[in-house]
Short mmCIF file of C-alpha atoms in Angstrom, two decimals:
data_model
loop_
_atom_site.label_atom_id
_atom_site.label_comp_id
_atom_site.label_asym_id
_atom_site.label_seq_id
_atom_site.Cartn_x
_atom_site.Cartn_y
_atom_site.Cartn_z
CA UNK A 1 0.00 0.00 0.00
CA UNK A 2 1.40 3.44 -0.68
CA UNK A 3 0.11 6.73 0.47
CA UNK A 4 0.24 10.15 -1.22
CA UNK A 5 -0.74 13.77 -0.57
CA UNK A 6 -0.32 17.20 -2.98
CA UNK A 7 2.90 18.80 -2.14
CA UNK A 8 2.36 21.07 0.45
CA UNK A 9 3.14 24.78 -0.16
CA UNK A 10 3.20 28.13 1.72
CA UNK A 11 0.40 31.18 0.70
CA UNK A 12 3.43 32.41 -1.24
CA UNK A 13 3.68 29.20 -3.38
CA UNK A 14 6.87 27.87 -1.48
CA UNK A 15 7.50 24.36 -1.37
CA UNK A 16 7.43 22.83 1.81
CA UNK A 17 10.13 19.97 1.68
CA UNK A 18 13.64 18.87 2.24
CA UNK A 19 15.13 20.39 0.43
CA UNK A 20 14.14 23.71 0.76
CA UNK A 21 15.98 26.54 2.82
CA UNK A 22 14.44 26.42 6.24
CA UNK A 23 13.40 23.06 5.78
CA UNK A 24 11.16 21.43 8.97
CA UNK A 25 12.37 18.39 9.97
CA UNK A 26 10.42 16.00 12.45
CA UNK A 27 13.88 14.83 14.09
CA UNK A 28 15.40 16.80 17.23
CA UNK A 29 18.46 15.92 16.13
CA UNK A 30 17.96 17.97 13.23
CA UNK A 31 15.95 20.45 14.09
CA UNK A 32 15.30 21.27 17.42
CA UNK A 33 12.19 21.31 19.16
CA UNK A 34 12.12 25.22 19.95
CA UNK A 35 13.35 25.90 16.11
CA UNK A 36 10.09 23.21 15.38
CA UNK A 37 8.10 25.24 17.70
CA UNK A 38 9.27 28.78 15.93
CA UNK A 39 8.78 27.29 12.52
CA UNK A 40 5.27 26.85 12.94
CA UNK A 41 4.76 30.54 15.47
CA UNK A 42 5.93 32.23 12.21
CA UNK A 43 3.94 31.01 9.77
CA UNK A 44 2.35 33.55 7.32
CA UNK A 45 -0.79 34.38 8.44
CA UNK A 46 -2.30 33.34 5.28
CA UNK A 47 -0.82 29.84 5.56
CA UNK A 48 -2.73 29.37 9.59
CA UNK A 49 -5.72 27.90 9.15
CA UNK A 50 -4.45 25.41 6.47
CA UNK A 51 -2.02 24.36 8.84
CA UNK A 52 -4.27 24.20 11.54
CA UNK A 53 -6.25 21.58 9.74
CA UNK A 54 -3.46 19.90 8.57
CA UNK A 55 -0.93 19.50 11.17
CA UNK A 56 -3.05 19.80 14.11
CA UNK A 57 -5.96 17.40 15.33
CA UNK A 58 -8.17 20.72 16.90
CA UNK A 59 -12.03 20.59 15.74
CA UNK A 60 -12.93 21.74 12.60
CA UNK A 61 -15.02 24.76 14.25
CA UNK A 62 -11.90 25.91 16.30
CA UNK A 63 -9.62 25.54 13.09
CA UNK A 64 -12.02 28.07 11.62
CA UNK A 65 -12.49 30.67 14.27
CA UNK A 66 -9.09 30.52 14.35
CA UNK A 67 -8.17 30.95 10.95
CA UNK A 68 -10.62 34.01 10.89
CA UNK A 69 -8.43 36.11 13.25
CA UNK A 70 -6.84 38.88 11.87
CA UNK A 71 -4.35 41.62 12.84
CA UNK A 72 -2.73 40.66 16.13
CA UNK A 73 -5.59 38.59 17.06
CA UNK A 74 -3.53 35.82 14.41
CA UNK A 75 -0.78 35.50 17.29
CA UNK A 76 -3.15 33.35 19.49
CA UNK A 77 -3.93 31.19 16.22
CA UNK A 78 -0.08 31.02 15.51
CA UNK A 79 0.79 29.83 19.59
CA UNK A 80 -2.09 27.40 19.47
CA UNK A 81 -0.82 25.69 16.02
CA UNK A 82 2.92 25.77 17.61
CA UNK A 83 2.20 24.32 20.39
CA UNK A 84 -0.60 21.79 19.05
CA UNK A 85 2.27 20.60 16.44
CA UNK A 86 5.24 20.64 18.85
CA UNK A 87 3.28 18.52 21.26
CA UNK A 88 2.09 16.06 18.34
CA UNK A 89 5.91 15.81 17.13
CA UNK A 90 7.69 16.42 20.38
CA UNK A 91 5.35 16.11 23.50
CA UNK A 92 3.71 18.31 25.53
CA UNK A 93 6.72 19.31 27.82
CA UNK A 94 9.02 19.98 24.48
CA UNK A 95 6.34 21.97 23.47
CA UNK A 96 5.79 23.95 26.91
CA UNK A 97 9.60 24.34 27.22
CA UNK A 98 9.57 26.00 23.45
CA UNK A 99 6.85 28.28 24.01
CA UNK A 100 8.96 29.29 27.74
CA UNK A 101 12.23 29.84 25.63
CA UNK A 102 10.41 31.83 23.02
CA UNK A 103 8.75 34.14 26.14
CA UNK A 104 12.14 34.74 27.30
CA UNK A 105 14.43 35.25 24.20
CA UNK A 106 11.82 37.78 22.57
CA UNK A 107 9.25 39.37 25.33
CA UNK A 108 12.00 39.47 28.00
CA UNK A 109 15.31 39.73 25.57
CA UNK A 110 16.96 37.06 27.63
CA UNK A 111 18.24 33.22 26.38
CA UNK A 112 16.12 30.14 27.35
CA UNK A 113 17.80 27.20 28.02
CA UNK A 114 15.96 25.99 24.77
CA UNK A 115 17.58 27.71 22.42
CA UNK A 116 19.83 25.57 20.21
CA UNK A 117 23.14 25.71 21.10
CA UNK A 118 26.82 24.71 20.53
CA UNK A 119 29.45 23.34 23.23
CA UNK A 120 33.05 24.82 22.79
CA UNK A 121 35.49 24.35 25.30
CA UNK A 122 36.93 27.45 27.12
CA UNK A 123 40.18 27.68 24.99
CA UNK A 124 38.44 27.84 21.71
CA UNK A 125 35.21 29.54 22.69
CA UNK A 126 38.01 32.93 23.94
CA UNK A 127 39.28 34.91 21.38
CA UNK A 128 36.58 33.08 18.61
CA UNK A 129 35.60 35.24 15.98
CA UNK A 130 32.23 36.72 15.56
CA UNK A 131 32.40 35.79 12.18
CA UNK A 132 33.40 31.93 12.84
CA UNK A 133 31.03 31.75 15.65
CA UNK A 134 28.05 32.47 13.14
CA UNK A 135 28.95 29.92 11.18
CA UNK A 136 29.83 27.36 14.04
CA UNK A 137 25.60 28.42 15.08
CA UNK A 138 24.62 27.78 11.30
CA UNK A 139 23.60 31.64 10.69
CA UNK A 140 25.49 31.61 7.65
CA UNK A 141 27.01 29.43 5.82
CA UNK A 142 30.61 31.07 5.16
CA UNK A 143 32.80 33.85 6.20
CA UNK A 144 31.33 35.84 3.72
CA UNK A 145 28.02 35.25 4.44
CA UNK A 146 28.84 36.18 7.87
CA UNK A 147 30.85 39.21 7.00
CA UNK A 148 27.90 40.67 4.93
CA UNK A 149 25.57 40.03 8.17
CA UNK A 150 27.66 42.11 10.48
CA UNK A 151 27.97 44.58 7.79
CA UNK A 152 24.00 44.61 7.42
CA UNK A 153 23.83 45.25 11.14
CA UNK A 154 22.05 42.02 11.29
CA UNK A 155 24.27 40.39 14.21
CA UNK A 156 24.36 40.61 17.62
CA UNK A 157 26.45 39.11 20.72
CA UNK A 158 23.83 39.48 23.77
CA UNK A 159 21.37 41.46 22.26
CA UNK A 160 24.07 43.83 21.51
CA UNK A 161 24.92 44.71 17.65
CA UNK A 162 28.04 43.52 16.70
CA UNK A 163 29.46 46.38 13.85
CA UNK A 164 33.29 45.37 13.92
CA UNK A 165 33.72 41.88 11.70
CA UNK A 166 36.98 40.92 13.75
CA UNK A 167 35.08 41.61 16.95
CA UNK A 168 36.10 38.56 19.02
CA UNK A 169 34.38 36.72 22.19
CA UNK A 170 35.68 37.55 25.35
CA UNK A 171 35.58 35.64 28.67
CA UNK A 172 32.99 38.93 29.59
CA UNK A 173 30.96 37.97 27.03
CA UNK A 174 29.69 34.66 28.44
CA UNK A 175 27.39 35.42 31.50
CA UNK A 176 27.35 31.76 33.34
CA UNK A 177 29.29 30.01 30.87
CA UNK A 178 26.85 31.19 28.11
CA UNK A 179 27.09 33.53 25.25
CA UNK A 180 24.23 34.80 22.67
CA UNK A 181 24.07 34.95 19.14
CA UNK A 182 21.81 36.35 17.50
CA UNK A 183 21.25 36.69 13.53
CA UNK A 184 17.88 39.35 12.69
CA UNK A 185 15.15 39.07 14.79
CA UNK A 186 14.14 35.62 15.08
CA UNK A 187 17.24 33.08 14.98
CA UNK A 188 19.10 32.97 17.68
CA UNK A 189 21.34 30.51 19.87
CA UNK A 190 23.84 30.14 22.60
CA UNK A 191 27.84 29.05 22.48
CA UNK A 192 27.89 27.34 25.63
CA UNK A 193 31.95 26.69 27.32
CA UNK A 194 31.82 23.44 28.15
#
């Protein structure tokens, strides 16, 4: 027996697969359950109530009232369907956790313990480059790409903006062991010394 669907797009006519940039994968491993969790908080507001029905197992009725939000009213839809899918993929306490992380790194500007994050011990995490430690977090995927970031004022080391491309981490820069890293508004993650 086989089973098929239509490929699954955004409202802008993105594909929704593998290999796509930003691809969702159902794996922590790969993708973790906060990034899971923010996949699904962003989507486009024209794309809720599809995915609601979809990737959820709410009522019919709710999908709808839902999906007729508009303005900031969409927010609630967007939390419900983030948490609904995290906890269908991940469980219920990945999915609280993600939703806690997501409070703190954007309503309270601090790091949750959920945000995806790399080990480095001490020696190597000291004196690392801004631009090698975006790429070590998967913000970009080469110096240049990194390079043009900082220059587009779209990087910052604990919520501050990083200008200077050989800026480098110092020891003050990791507040319990932990440093922030932040690339536009909405990925971020943590360089933890091991």
């Amino acid at each position: 027996f086989g089973l098929t669907s239509p490929l699954i797009t955004t409202a802008s006519g993105a594909k929704m697969g593998k290999t796509a940039d930003g691809a969702i994968w159902l794996n922590a491993d790969r993708l973790s359950p906060f990034q899971f969790w923010q996949f699904w908080r962003n989507a486009e507001d024209g794309d809720v109530e599809r995915f609601l029905a979809l990737f959820t197992e709410l009522p019919m009725d709710e999908v709808r009232r839902l999906g007729a939000l508009e303005g900031a009213d969409i927010n609630e839809a967007k939390i419900i369907l983030a948490n609904e899918a995290t906890t269908l993929c991940h469980g219920a306490d990945a999915a609280a956790e993600a939703m806690r992380t997501a409070q703190q790194t954007f309503a309270d500007g601090g790091a949750g313990d959920g945000l995806p994050q790399i080990e480095l011990p001490a020696a190597e995490a000291d004196g690392l480059g801004m631009v090698a430690a975006l790429v070590r977090v998967g913000f970009a995927k080469s110096n240049g790409e990194a390079r043009r970031l900082i220059r587009g004022g779209g990087a910052r080391l604990n919520d501050v903006s990083v200008s200077d491309e050989d800026q480098v981490l110092q020891p003050a820069d990791f507040d319990d062991g932990r440093a922030k890293i932040s690339a536009g508004k909405k990925r971020h993650a943590l360089i933890v010394i091991t």
